[in-house]
Amino acid sequence: MRMLVVGASGYLGSETARLASTTGAQVTGTSTTGAGGWSRLDITDRAAVHALISRVRPAVVINTAARMDSWAVCADGAAHVALAAAAIGARLVHISSDAVHAGRPEPYADDVAPSPLYPYGAAKAAAETAVAAIDPAAAVVRTSLIVGDERSKQVKLSLDLITGRRPGALFTDEIRCPIDVTDLAAAVLELAGTDHAGTVNIAGPQAVSRAELGRLVAARHGLDPATVPVSTIAEGRLGPRPAEVLLDSTLAAGLLRTRLRGVAEALGVA
Ligand SMILES: NC(=O)c1ccc[n+]([C@@H]2O[C@H](COP(=O)([O-])OP(=O)(O)OC[C@H]3O[C@@H](n4cnc5c(N)ncnc54)[C@H](OP(=O)(O)O)[C@@H]3O)[C@@H](O)[C@H]2O)c1
């Protein structure tokens, strides 16, 4: 089976491409530079997206590409991928984010309408709308902080703050449901084999603050959890940020066999 992983040079994309290859899929991956032997693709170039997808003719397209500061990549690029995938009738799985939500104490079900607080969340929300309008059969995965080894942005942030490589602190009141990169990649691939349409939450079952996540990362790496610099969101003065965003992944748990581990178990410090 031919599969296209858009953003195969990224953290989730590389793990998705690796896992898919182990199951015998013929994987074409993309990167913006062509690095890693992947096909060069800039998804802001609609014609280039169309040309690559028409040439590869994948049965499945998994779009993991994103750039936090770019509406053109997150929103317009997602629409370009959806249009090209729909043109050849490919099954599309688009990766979205818990950043579409404003935050609230109650967990978010899969179909709660977006309420983004900042531009990245707005771009991811716009992408969800575009993907659903272009291809109502597409699956849209809302996920949370992606963790694993040092290539994870979240793990690297914790290590950089603990070791003083960058200034700042991890928030005690910003709560998320981190997910292991391999669990997420396996779940995304399994989802691609279903006919699920629309948004689905795929996140870990253990809600932790970013500060707690930092302490787990410290423990994983033999560092003293007490050295994790912490603050509240208000003290961090980074502007409006969602506080509690808990993704309820009950639907995914019923739909998929892949077990989604809690973050402490995934990091090996349970
Ligand atoms: N990381 C998290 O904690 C987190 C949390 C929630 C949701 N998500 C979502 O999960 C997905 C994967 O995240 P990640 O952390 O694995 O991402 P990542 O490591 O930052 O990788 C991003 C990928 O997007 C590609 N990309 C960037 N600009 C592009 C463009 N113009 N055209 C084509 N590709 C482009 C990058 O290619 P190059 O490297 O070659 O430029 C790279 O392969 C994203 O959709 C993200 O929004 C992530």
PDB file of C-alpha atoms and ligand atoms in Angstrom:
ATOM      1  CA  MET A   1       0.000   0.000   0.000  1.00  0.00           C
ATOM      2  CA  ARG A   2       1.373   3.411  -0.988  1.00  0.00           C
ATOM      3  CA  MET A   3       1.415   6.038   1.751  1.00  0.00           C
ATOM      4  CA  LEU A   4       2.491   9.667   1.759  1.00  0.00           C
ATOM      5  CA  VAL A   5       3.697  11.169   5.042  1.00  0.00           C
ATOM      6  CA  VAL A   6       3.831  14.946   4.714  1.00  0.00           C
ATOM      7  CA  GLY A   7       6.406  16.264   7.179  1.00  0.00           C
ATOM      8  CA  ALA A   8       8.372  13.009   7.457  1.00  0.00           C
ATOM      9  CA  SER A   9      11.419  14.962   8.643  1.00  0.00           C
ATOM     10  CA  GLY A  10       9.503  16.072  11.755  1.00  0.00           C
ATOM     11  CA  TYR A  11       9.207  14.248  15.065  1.00  0.00           C
ATOM     12  CA  LEU A  12       5.782  12.644  14.596  1.00  0.00           C
ATOM     13  CA  GLY A  13       6.224  12.344  10.833  1.00  0.00           C
ATOM     14  CA  SER A  14       9.505  10.442  11.064  1.00  0.00           C
ATOM     15  CA  GLU A  15       8.078   7.986  13.600  1.00  0.00           C
ATOM     16  CA  THR A  16       4.940   7.540  11.481  1.00  0.00           C
ATOM     17  CA  ALA A  17       7.011   6.868   8.359  1.00  0.00           C
ATOM     18  CA  ARG A  18       9.292   4.461  10.265  1.00  0.00           C
ATOM     19  CA  LEU A  19       6.386   2.472  11.739  1.00  0.00           C
ATOM     20  CA  ALA A  20       4.503   2.368   8.430  1.00  0.00           C
ATOM     21  CA  SER A  21       7.585   0.984   6.684  1.00  0.00           C
ATOM     22  CA  THR A  22       7.838  -1.823   9.251  1.00  0.00           C
ATOM     23  CA  THR A  23       4.309  -2.918   8.313  1.00  0.00           C
ATOM     24  CA  GLY A  24       5.234  -3.161   4.640  1.00  0.00           C
ATOM     25  CA  ALA A  25       3.770   0.114   3.398  1.00  0.00           C
ATOM     26  CA  GLN A  26       5.568   1.826   0.502  1.00  0.00           C
ATOM     27  CA  VAL A  27       6.221   5.141   2.199  1.00  0.00           C
ATOM     28  CA  THR A  28       7.009   8.393   0.448  1.00  0.00           C
ATOM     29  CA  GLY A  29       7.904  11.097   2.941  1.00  0.00           C
ATOM     30  CA  THR A  30       8.424  14.817   2.489  1.00  0.00           C
ATOM     31  CA  SER A  31      10.668  17.461   3.983  1.00  0.00           C
ATOM     32  CA  THR A  32      11.069  21.082   2.980  1.00  0.00           C
ATOM     33  CA  THR A  33      14.754  20.688   2.128  1.00  0.00           C
ATOM     34  CA  GLY A  34      14.865  17.174   0.722  1.00  0.00           C
ATOM     35  CA  ALA A  35      17.022  16.232   3.728  1.00  0.00           C
ATOM     36  CA  GLY A  36      16.915  12.659   4.971  1.00  0.00           C
ATOM     37  CA  GLY A  37      16.317  11.351   1.463  1.00  0.00           C
ATOM     38  CA  TRP A  38      12.705  12.545   1.572  1.00  0.00           C
ATOM     39  CA  SER A  39      10.938  14.189  -1.358  1.00  0.00           C
ATOM     40  CA  ARG A  40      11.240  17.961  -1.218  1.00  0.00           C
ATOM     41  CA  LEU A  41       7.861  19.650  -0.723  1.00  0.00           C
ATOM     42  CA  ASP A  42       6.655  23.052   0.452  1.00  0.00           C
ATOM     43  CA  ILE A  43       2.936  22.697   1.176  1.00  0.00           C
ATOM     44  CA  THR A  44       2.374  26.432   0.786  1.00  0.00           C
ATOM     45  CA  ASP A  45       2.924  25.785  -2.951  1.00  0.00           C
ATOM     46  CA  ARG A  46      -0.441  24.423  -4.062  1.00  0.00           C
ATOM     47  CA  ALA A  47       0.760  23.349  -7.508  1.00  0.00           C
ATOM     48  CA  ALA A  48       3.743  21.495  -6.021  1.00  0.00           C
ATOM     49  CA  VAL A  49       1.481  19.609  -3.594  1.00  0.00           C
ATOM     50  CA  HIS A  50      -0.835  18.651  -6.421  1.00  0.00           C
ATOM     51  CA  ALA A  51       2.071  17.533  -8.619  1.00  0.00           C
ATOM     52  CA  LEU A  52       3.655  15.322  -5.936  1.00  0.00           C
ATOM     53  CA  ILE A  53       0.392  13.674  -4.869  1.00  0.00           C
ATOM     54  CA  SER A  54      -0.678  13.093  -8.480  1.00  0.00           C
ATOM     55  CA  ARG A  55       2.694  11.474  -9.199  1.00  0.00           C
ATOM     56  CA  VAL A  56       2.900   9.286  -6.055  1.00  0.00           C
ATOM     57  CA  ARG A  57      -0.818   8.410  -6.051  1.00  0.00           C
ATOM     58  CA  PRO A  58      -0.855   7.243  -2.414  1.00  0.00           C
ATOM     59  CA  ALA A  59      -3.835   5.350  -1.006  1.00  0.00           C
ATOM     60  CA  VAL A  60      -3.252   7.148   2.299  1.00  0.00           C
ATOM     61  CA  VAL A  61      -1.991  10.664   3.026  1.00  0.00           C
ATOM     62  CA  ILE A  62      -0.953  11.571   6.566  1.00  0.00           C
ATOM     63  CA  ASN A  63      -0.311  15.279   7.027  1.00  0.00           C
ATOM     64  CA  THR A  64       1.891  15.938  10.057  1.00  0.00           C
ATOM     65  CA  ALA A  65       3.408  19.189   8.733  1.00  0.00           C
ATOM     66  CA  ALA A  66       3.202  22.372  10.795  1.00  0.00           C
ATOM     67  CA  ARG A  67       5.139  25.508  11.662  1.00  0.00           C
ATOM     68  CA  MET A  68       3.970  27.300  14.773  1.00  0.00           C
ATOM     69  CA  ASP A  69       4.489  30.796  13.385  1.00  0.00           C
ATOM     70  CA  SER A  70       3.033  30.169   9.935  1.00  0.00           C
ATOM     71  CA  TRP A  71      -0.607  30.489   8.915  1.00  0.00           C
ATOM     72  CA  ALA A  72       0.470  29.636   5.362  1.00  0.00           C
ATOM     73  CA  VAL A  73       1.867  26.257   6.449  1.00  0.00           C
ATOM     74  CA  CYS A  74      -0.655  25.292   9.137  1.00  0.00           C
ATOM     75  CA  ALA A  75      -3.857  26.517   7.474  1.00  0.00           C
ATOM     76  CA  ASP A  76      -3.329  27.109   3.727  1.00  0.00           C
ATOM     77  CA  GLY A  77      -0.889  24.199   3.426  1.00  0.00           C
ATOM     78  CA  ALA A  78      -3.348  21.837   5.098  1.00  0.00           C
ATOM     79  CA  ALA A  79      -6.013  22.876   2.586  1.00  0.00           C
ATOM     80  CA  HIS A  80      -3.612  22.288  -0.318  1.00  0.00           C
ATOM     81  CA  VAL A  81      -2.868  18.769   0.942  1.00  0.00           C
ATOM     82  CA  ALA A  82      -6.578  18.028   1.438  1.00  0.00           C
ATOM     83  CA  LEU A  83      -7.462  19.266  -2.065  1.00  0.00           C
ATOM     84  CA  ALA A  84      -4.763  17.156  -3.716  1.00  0.00           C
ATOM     85  CA  ALA A  85      -5.599  14.055  -1.633  1.00  0.00           C
ATOM     86  CA  ALA A  86      -9.304  14.418  -2.428  1.00  0.00           C
ATOM     87  CA  ALA A  87      -8.536  14.806  -6.149  1.00  0.00           C
ATOM     88  CA  ILE A  88      -7.134  11.266  -6.262  1.00  0.00           C
ATOM     89  CA  GLY A  89      -9.524   9.786  -3.666  1.00  0.00           C
ATOM     90  CA  ALA A  90      -6.802   9.131  -1.064  1.00  0.00           C
ATOM     91  CA  ARG A  91      -7.663   8.505   2.576  1.00  0.00           C
ATOM     92  CA  LEU A  92      -6.523  11.612   4.495  1.00  0.00           C
ATOM     93  CA  VAL A  93      -5.506  11.786   8.134  1.00  0.00           C
ATOM     94  CA  HIS A  94      -4.744  15.353   9.176  1.00  0.00           C
ATOM     95  CA  ILE A  95      -2.954  16.121  12.458  1.00  0.00           C
ATOM     96  CA  SER A  96      -4.435  18.951  14.493  1.00  0.00           C
ATOM     97  CA  SER A  97      -3.759  20.114  18.033  1.00  0.00           C
ATOM     98  CA  ASP A  98      -5.237  20.753  21.461  1.00  0.00           C
ATOM     99  CA  ALA A  99      -4.194  24.361  20.763  1.00  0.00           C
ATOM    100  CA  VAL A 100      -7.574  24.827  19.044  1.00  0.00           C
ATOM    101  CA  HIS A 101      -9.130  25.062  22.522  1.00  0.00           C
ATOM    102  CA  ALA A 102      -9.207  28.015  24.941  1.00  0.00           C
ATOM    103  CA  GLY A 103      -8.955  25.822  28.042  1.00  0.00           C
ATOM    104  CA  ARG A 104     -11.510  24.964  30.728  1.00  0.00           C
ATOM    105  CA  PRO A 105     -11.655  22.615  33.711  1.00  0.00           C
ATOM    106  CA  GLU A 106     -13.906  20.032  31.979  1.00  0.00           C
ATOM    107  CA  PRO A 107     -12.356  17.643  29.445  1.00  0.00           C
ATOM    108  CA  TYR A 108     -12.996  18.352  25.764  1.00  0.00           C
ATOM    109  CA  ALA A 109     -14.938  15.779  23.756  1.00  0.00           C
ATOM    110  CA  ASP A 110     -13.860  15.084  20.165  1.00  0.00           C
ATOM    111  CA  ASP A 111     -16.366  17.379  18.475  1.00  0.00           C
ATOM    112  CA  VAL A 112     -16.180  20.530  20.610  1.00  0.00           C
ATOM    113  CA  ALA A 113     -15.941  23.595  18.352  1.00  0.00           C
ATOM    114  CA  PRO A 114     -12.567  25.379  18.401  1.00  0.00           C
ATOM    115  CA  SER A 115     -12.037  28.462  20.574  1.00  0.00           C
ATOM    116  CA  PRO A 116      -8.391  29.323  19.941  1.00  0.00           C
ATOM    117  CA  LEU A 117      -6.598  31.932  22.049  1.00  0.00           C
ATOM    118  CA  TYR A 118      -3.573  32.574  19.865  1.00  0.00           C
ATOM    119  CA  PRO A 119      -2.546  32.523  16.169  1.00  0.00           C
ATOM    120  CA  TYR A 120      -1.149  28.976  16.061  1.00  0.00           C
ATOM    121  CA  GLY A 121      -4.387  27.591  17.533  1.00  0.00           C
ATOM    122  CA  ALA A 122      -6.398  29.705  15.091  1.00  0.00           C
ATOM    123  CA  ALA A 123      -4.375  28.375  12.146  1.00  0.00           C
ATOM    124  CA  LYS A 124      -4.865  24.779  13.311  1.00  0.00           C
ATOM    125  CA  ALA A 125      -8.610  25.469  13.727  1.00  0.00           C
ATOM    126  CA  ALA A 126      -8.800  26.968  10.239  1.00  0.00           C
ATOM    127  CA  ALA A 127      -7.061  23.861   8.893  1.00  0.00           C
ATOM    128  CA  GLU A 128      -9.661  21.623  10.561  1.00  0.00           C
ATOM    129  CA  THR A 129     -12.453  23.626   8.897  1.00  0.00           C
ATOM    130  CA  ALA A 130     -10.769  23.510   5.493  1.00  0.00           C
ATOM    131  CA  VAL A 131     -10.025  19.787   5.678  1.00  0.00           C
ATOM    132  CA  ALA A 132     -13.597  18.932   6.717  1.00  0.00           C
ATOM    133  CA  ALA A 133     -15.086  21.137   3.991  1.00  0.00           C
ATOM    134  CA  ILE A 134     -12.841  19.743   1.259  1.00  0.00           C
ATOM    135  CA  ASP A 135     -12.994  16.098   2.339  1.00  0.00           C
ATOM    136  CA  PRO A 136     -15.759  15.266   4.869  1.00  0.00           C
ATOM    137  CA  ALA A 137     -14.445  11.672   4.999  1.00  0.00           C
ATOM    138  CA  ALA A 138     -11.032  12.774   6.292  1.00  0.00           C
ATOM    139  CA  ALA A 139      -9.984  12.026   9.871  1.00  0.00           C
ATOM    140  CA  VAL A 140      -8.699  14.969  11.901  1.00  0.00           C
ATOM    141  CA  VAL A 141      -6.598  14.041  14.934  1.00  0.00           C
ATOM    142  CA  ARG A 142      -6.479  16.454  17.843  1.00  0.00           C
ATOM    143  CA  THR A 143      -3.461  15.623  19.924  1.00  0.00           C
ATOM    144  CA  SER A 144      -1.464  17.057  22.819  1.00  0.00           C
ATOM    145  CA  LEU A 145       2.206  17.465  23.799  1.00  0.00           C
ATOM    146  CA  ILE A 146       4.231  14.860  21.917  1.00  0.00           C
ATOM    147  CA  VAL A 147       6.917  13.277  24.117  1.00  0.00           C
ATOM    148  CA  GLY A 148       9.592  10.620  23.737  1.00  0.00           C
ATOM    149  CA  ASP A 149      13.356  11.032  23.355  1.00  0.00           C
ATOM    150  CA  GLU A 150      15.378  14.245  23.126  1.00  0.00           C
ATOM    151  CA  ARG A 151      14.026  14.934  19.610  1.00  0.00           C
ATOM    152  CA  SER A 152      10.667  15.814  21.209  1.00  0.00           C
ATOM    153  CA  LYS A 153      10.293  19.606  21.409  1.00  0.00           C
ATOM    154  CA  GLN A 154       8.614  19.202  24.782  1.00  0.00           C
ATOM    155  CA  VAL A 155      11.385  17.038  26.231  1.00  0.00           C
ATOM    156  CA  LYS A 156      14.050  19.344  24.792  1.00  0.00           C
ATOM    157  CA  LEU A 157      12.334  22.414  26.282  1.00  0.00           C
ATOM    158  CA  SER A 158      12.335  20.789  29.728  1.00  0.00           C
ATOM    159  CA  LEU A 159      15.998  19.770  29.463  1.00  0.00           C
ATOM    160  CA  ASP A 160      17.052  23.201  28.169  1.00  0.00           C
ATOM    161  CA  LEU A 161      15.293  24.960  31.067  1.00  0.00           C
ATOM    162  CA  ILE A 162      16.631  22.547  33.694  1.00  0.00           C
ATOM    163  CA  THR A 163      20.199  22.872  32.463  1.00  0.00           C
ATOM    164  CA  GLY A 164      19.981  26.652  31.995  1.00  0.00           C
ATOM    165  CA  ARG A 165      20.514  26.454  28.229  1.00  0.00           C
ATOM    166  CA  ARG A 166      17.526  28.768  27.907  1.00  0.00           C
ATOM    167  CA  PRO A 167      15.749  31.102  30.313  1.00  0.00           C
ATOM    168  CA  GLY A 168      12.167  30.644  31.450  1.00  0.00           C
ATOM    169  CA  ALA A 169      10.025  28.303  33.477  1.00  0.00           C
ATOM    170  CA  LEU A 170       7.484  25.528  33.078  1.00  0.00           C
ATOM    171  CA  PHE A 171       3.964  26.453  34.103  1.00  0.00           C
ATOM    172  CA  THR A 172       2.332  24.855  37.121  1.00  0.00           C
ATOM    173  CA  ASP A 173      -1.166  25.726  35.888  1.00  0.00           C
ATOM    174  CA  GLU A 174      -0.908  24.728  32.209  1.00  0.00           C
ATOM    175  CA  ILE A 175      -2.363  21.217  32.114  1.00  0.00           C
ATOM    176  CA  ARG A 176      -2.162  18.900  29.117  1.00  0.00           C
ATOM    177  CA  CYS A 177      -2.437  15.194  28.242  1.00  0.00           C
ATOM    178  CA  PRO A 178       1.002  14.346  26.752  1.00  0.00           C
ATOM    179  CA  ILE A 179       1.292  11.402  24.414  1.00  0.00           C
ATOM    180  CA  ASP A 180       4.229   9.216  23.445  1.00  0.00           C
ATOM    181  CA  VAL A 181       5.329   9.695  19.824  1.00  0.00           C
ATOM    182  CA  THR A 182       5.281   5.966  19.034  1.00  0.00           C
ATOM    183  CA  ASP A 183       1.824   5.498  20.582  1.00  0.00           C
ATOM    184  CA  LEU A 184       0.539   8.448  18.550  1.00  0.00           C
ATOM    185  CA  ALA A 185       2.124   7.273  15.295  1.00  0.00           C
ATOM    186  CA  ALA A 186       0.701   3.769  15.784  1.00  0.00           C
ATOM    187  CA  ALA A 187      -2.755   5.176  16.560  1.00  0.00           C
ATOM    188  CA  VAL A 188      -2.653   7.476  13.517  1.00  0.00           C
ATOM    189  CA  LEU A 189      -1.713   4.582  11.242  1.00  0.00           C
ATOM    190  CA  GLU A 190      -4.455   2.419  12.727  1.00  0.00           C
ATOM    191  CA  LEU A 191      -6.947   5.262  12.302  1.00  0.00           C
ATOM    192  CA  ALA A 192      -5.958   5.534   8.635  1.00  0.00           C
ATOM    193  CA  GLY A 193      -7.223   1.968   8.201  1.00  0.00           C
ATOM    194  CA  THR A 194     -10.681   2.848   9.548  1.00  0.00           C
ATOM    195  CA  ASP A 195     -13.373   4.910   7.896  1.00  0.00           C
ATOM    196  CA  HIS A 196     -13.637   7.328  10.813  1.00  0.00           C
ATOM    197  CA  ALA A 197     -14.535  10.789   9.545  1.00  0.00           C
ATOM    198  CA  GLY A 198     -14.110  14.061  11.420  1.00  0.00           C
ATOM    199  CA  THR A 199     -12.263  15.053  14.554  1.00  0.00           C
ATOM    200  CA  VAL A 200     -10.993  12.532  17.071  1.00  0.00           C
ATOM    201  CA  ASN A 201      -8.939  13.182  20.191  1.00  0.00           C
ATOM    202  CA  ILE A 202      -5.808  11.036  20.453  1.00  0.00           C
ATOM    203  CA  ALA A 203      -3.929  12.028  23.608  1.00  0.00           C
ATOM    204  CA  GLY A 204      -2.492  10.379  26.689  1.00  0.00           C
ATOM    205  CA  PRO A 205      -4.694   9.359  29.630  1.00  0.00           C
ATOM    206  CA  GLN A 206      -2.585  11.173  32.273  1.00  0.00           C
ATOM    207  CA  ALA A 207      -3.153  14.914  32.685  1.00  0.00           C
ATOM    208  CA  VAL A 208      -0.094  16.754  34.008  1.00  0.00           C
ATOM    209  CA  SER A 209       1.069  20.332  34.252  1.00  0.00           C
ATOM    210  CA  ARG A 210       4.031  21.410  32.159  1.00  0.00           C
ATOM    211  CA  ALA A 211       5.931  21.687  35.447  1.00  0.00           C
ATOM    212  CA  GLU A 212       5.080  18.065  36.321  1.00  0.00           C
ATOM    213  CA  LEU A 213       6.085  17.015  32.813  1.00  0.00           C
ATOM    214  CA  GLY A 214       9.430  18.750  33.371  1.00  0.00           C
ATOM    215  CA  ARG A 215       9.940  16.821  36.627  1.00  0.00           C
ATOM    216  CA  LEU A 216       9.164  13.528  34.850  1.00  0.00           C
ATOM    217  CA  VAL A 217      11.655  14.419  32.102  1.00  0.00           C
ATOM    218  CA  ALA A 218      14.240  15.292  34.767  1.00  0.00           C
ATOM    219  CA  ALA A 219      13.718  11.923  36.470  1.00  0.00           C
ATOM    220  CA  ARG A 220      13.971  10.145  33.107  1.00  0.00           C
ATOM    221  CA  HIS A 221      17.320  11.806  32.453  1.00  0.00           C
ATOM    222  CA  GLY A 222      18.809  11.326  35.921  1.00  0.00           C
ATOM    223  CA  LEU A 223      18.442  15.014  36.829  1.00  0.00           C
ATOM    224  CA  ASP A 224      17.045  16.400  40.078  1.00  0.00           C
ATOM    225  CA  PRO A 225      13.299  17.148  39.596  1.00  0.00           C
ATOM    226  CA  ALA A 226      13.634  19.912  42.202  1.00  0.00           C
ATOM    227  CA  THR A 227      15.812  21.877  39.757  1.00  0.00           C
ATOM    228  CA  VAL A 228      12.984  22.325  37.234  1.00  0.00           C
ATOM    229  CA  PRO A 229      12.262  26.090  37.060  1.00  0.00           C
ATOM    230  CA  VAL A 230       8.520  26.637  37.469  1.00  0.00           C
ATOM    231  CA  SER A 231       6.075  29.536  37.486  1.00  0.00           C
ATOM    232  CA  THR A 232       2.421  30.244  36.883  1.00  0.00           C
ATOM    233  CA  ILE A 233       1.150  31.304  33.460  1.00  0.00           C
ATOM    234  CA  ALA A 234       0.551  34.821  34.816  1.00  0.00           C
ATOM    235  CA  GLU A 235       4.112  35.051  36.185  1.00  0.00           C
ATOM    236  CA  GLY A 236       5.466  33.871  32.814  1.00  0.00           C
ATOM    237  CA  ARG A 237       3.976  36.946  31.032  1.00  0.00           C
ATOM    238  CA  LEU A 238       3.809  35.219  27.632  1.00  0.00           C
ATOM    239  CA  GLY A 239       0.342  36.537  26.819  1.00  0.00           C
ATOM    240  CA  PRO A 240      -2.931  34.626  26.708  1.00  0.00           C
ATOM    241  CA  ARG A 241      -2.464  30.863  26.926  1.00  0.00           C
ATOM    242  CA  PRO A 242      -4.966  28.064  27.501  1.00  0.00           C
ATOM    243  CA  ALA A 243      -4.606  26.762  31.065  1.00  0.00           C
ATOM    244  CA  GLU A 244      -6.344  23.374  31.325  1.00  0.00           C
ATOM    245  CA  VAL A 245      -6.827  21.528  28.038  1.00  0.00           C
ATOM    246  CA  LEU A 246      -7.813  17.935  28.728  1.00  0.00           C
ATOM    247  CA  LEU A 247      -8.577  15.894  25.623  1.00  0.00           C
ATOM    248  CA  ASP A 248     -11.025  13.074  26.303  1.00  0.00           C
ATOM    249  CA  SER A 249      -9.746  10.164  24.186  1.00  0.00           C
ATOM    250  CA  THR A 250     -12.571   7.722  25.011  1.00  0.00           C
ATOM    251  CA  LEU A 251     -13.695   7.556  21.380  1.00  0.00           C
ATOM    252  CA  ALA A 252     -10.173   6.701  20.182  1.00  0.00           C
ATOM    253  CA  ALA A 253      -9.838   4.028  22.876  1.00  0.00           C
ATOM    254  CA  GLY A 254     -12.978   2.342  21.515  1.00  0.00           C
ATOM    255  CA  LEU A 255     -12.021   2.786  17.871  1.00  0.00           C
ATOM    256  CA  LEU A 256      -8.391   1.667  18.060  1.00  0.00           C
ATOM    257  CA  ARG A 257      -6.448  -1.215  19.591  1.00  0.00           C
ATOM    258  CA  THR A 258      -3.287   0.885  20.128  1.00  0.00           C
ATOM    259  CA  ARG A 259      -2.862   1.484  23.856  1.00  0.00           C
ATOM    260  CA  LEU A 260      -2.165   5.109  24.704  1.00  0.00           C
ATOM    261  CA  ARG A 261       0.165   5.151  27.698  1.00  0.00           C
ATOM    262  CA  GLY A 262       0.218   7.786  30.404  1.00  0.00           C
ATOM    263  CA  VAL A 263       3.215  10.093  30.247  1.00  0.00           C
ATOM    264  CA  ALA A 264       4.985   8.677  33.331  1.00  0.00           C
ATOM    265  CA  GLU A 265       4.771   5.152  31.920  1.00  0.00           C
ATOM    266  CA  ALA A 266       5.826   6.337  28.448  1.00  0.00           C
ATOM    267  CA  LEU A 267       8.894   8.084  29.879  1.00  0.00           C
ATOM    268  CA  GLY A 268       9.731   4.994  31.955  1.00  0.00           C
ATOM    269  CA  VAL A 269       9.342   6.729  35.321  1.00  0.00           C
ATOM    270  CA  ALA A 270       5.954   5.344  36.420  1.00  0.00           C
TER     271      ALA A 270
HETATM  272  N1  LIG B   1       4.896  18.776  19.106  1.00  0.00           N
HETATM  273  C1  LIG B   1       3.818  18.798  19.882  1.00  0.00           C
HETATM  274  O1  LIG B   1       3.923  18.712  21.129  1.00  0.00           O
HETATM  275  C2  LIG B   1       2.450  18.903  19.251  1.00  0.00           C
HETATM  276  C3  LIG B   1       1.322  19.060  20.074  1.00  0.00           C
HETATM  277  C4  LIG B   1       0.054  19.071  19.488  1.00  0.00           C
HETATM  278  C5  LIG B   1      -0.082  18.950  18.111  1.00  0.00           C
HETATM  279  N2  LIG B   1       1.031  18.837  17.336  1.00  0.00           N
HETATM  280  C6  LIG B   1       0.869  18.693  15.880  1.00  0.00           C
HETATM  281  O2  LIG B   1       1.472  17.466  15.509  1.00  0.00           O
HETATM  282  C7  LIG B   1       2.060  17.575  14.212  1.00  0.00           C
HETATM  283  C8  LIG B   1       3.508  17.106  14.269  1.00  0.00           C
HETATM  284  O3  LIG B   1       4.223  17.892  15.189  1.00  0.00           O
HETATM  285  P1  LIG B   1       5.804  17.693  15.360  1.00  0.00           P
HETATM  286  O4  LIG B   1       6.198  18.311  16.655  1.00  0.00           O
HETATM  287  O5  LIG B   1       6.165  16.295  15.058  1.00  0.00           O
HETATM  288  O6  LIG B   1       6.324  18.644  14.195  1.00  0.00           O
HETATM  289  P2  LIG B   1       7.829  19.014  13.821  1.00  0.00           P
HETATM  290  O7  LIG B   1       8.790  18.064  14.424  1.00  0.00           O
HETATM  291  O8  LIG B   1       8.027  20.481  14.064  1.00  0.00           O
HETATM  292  O9  LIG B   1       7.851  18.775  12.237  1.00  0.00           O
HETATM  293  C9  LIG B   1       7.159  19.624  11.404  1.00  0.00           C
HETATM  294  C10 LIG B   1       7.221  19.074  10.004  1.00  0.00           C
HETATM  295  O10 LIG B   1       6.540  19.977   9.138  1.00  0.00           O
HETATM  296  C11 LIG B   1       7.354  20.213   8.026  1.00  0.00           C
HETATM  297  N3  LIG B   1       7.100  21.509   7.434  1.00  0.00           N
HETATM  298  C12 LIG B   1       7.306  22.751   7.961  1.00  0.00           C
HETATM  299  N4  LIG B   1       7.005  23.694   7.056  1.00  0.00           N
HETATM  300  C13 LIG B   1       6.611  23.044   5.939  1.00  0.00           C
HETATM  301  C14 LIG B   1       6.206  23.463   4.655  1.00  0.00           C
HETATM  302  N5  LIG B   1       6.145  24.769   4.297  1.00  0.00           N
HETATM  303  N6  LIG B   1       5.879  22.525   3.748  1.00  0.00           N
HETATM  304  C15 LIG B   1       5.962  21.205   4.050  1.00  0.00           C
HETATM  305  N7  LIG B   1       6.338  20.737   5.246  1.00  0.00           N
HETATM  306  C16 LIG B   1       6.668  21.658   6.176  1.00  0.00           C
HETATM  307  C17 LIG B   1       8.778  20.143   8.547  1.00  0.00           C
HETATM  308  O11 LIG B   1       9.674  19.916   7.470  1.00  0.00           O
HETATM  309  P3  LIG B   1      11.212  20.413   7.553  1.00  0.00           P
HETATM  310  O12 LIG B   1      11.717  20.039   8.914  1.00  0.00           O
HETATM  311  O13 LIG B   1      11.871  19.647   6.466  1.00  0.00           O
HETATM  312  O14 LIG B   1      11.198  21.886   7.354  1.00  0.00           O
HETATM  313  C18 LIG B   1       8.657  18.925   9.461  1.00  0.00           C
HETATM  314  O15 LIG B   1       8.766  17.741   8.734  1.00  0.00           O
HETATM  315  C19 LIG B   1       1.854  19.018  13.780  1.00  0.00           C
HETATM  316  O16 LIG B   1       0.723  19.097  12.956  1.00  0.00           O
HETATM  317  C20 LIG B   1       1.585  19.764  15.080  1.00  0.00           C
HETATM  318  O17 LIG B   1       0.774  20.894  14.867  1.00  0.00           O
HETATM  319  C21 LIG B   1       2.294  18.800  17.866  1.00  0.00           C
END
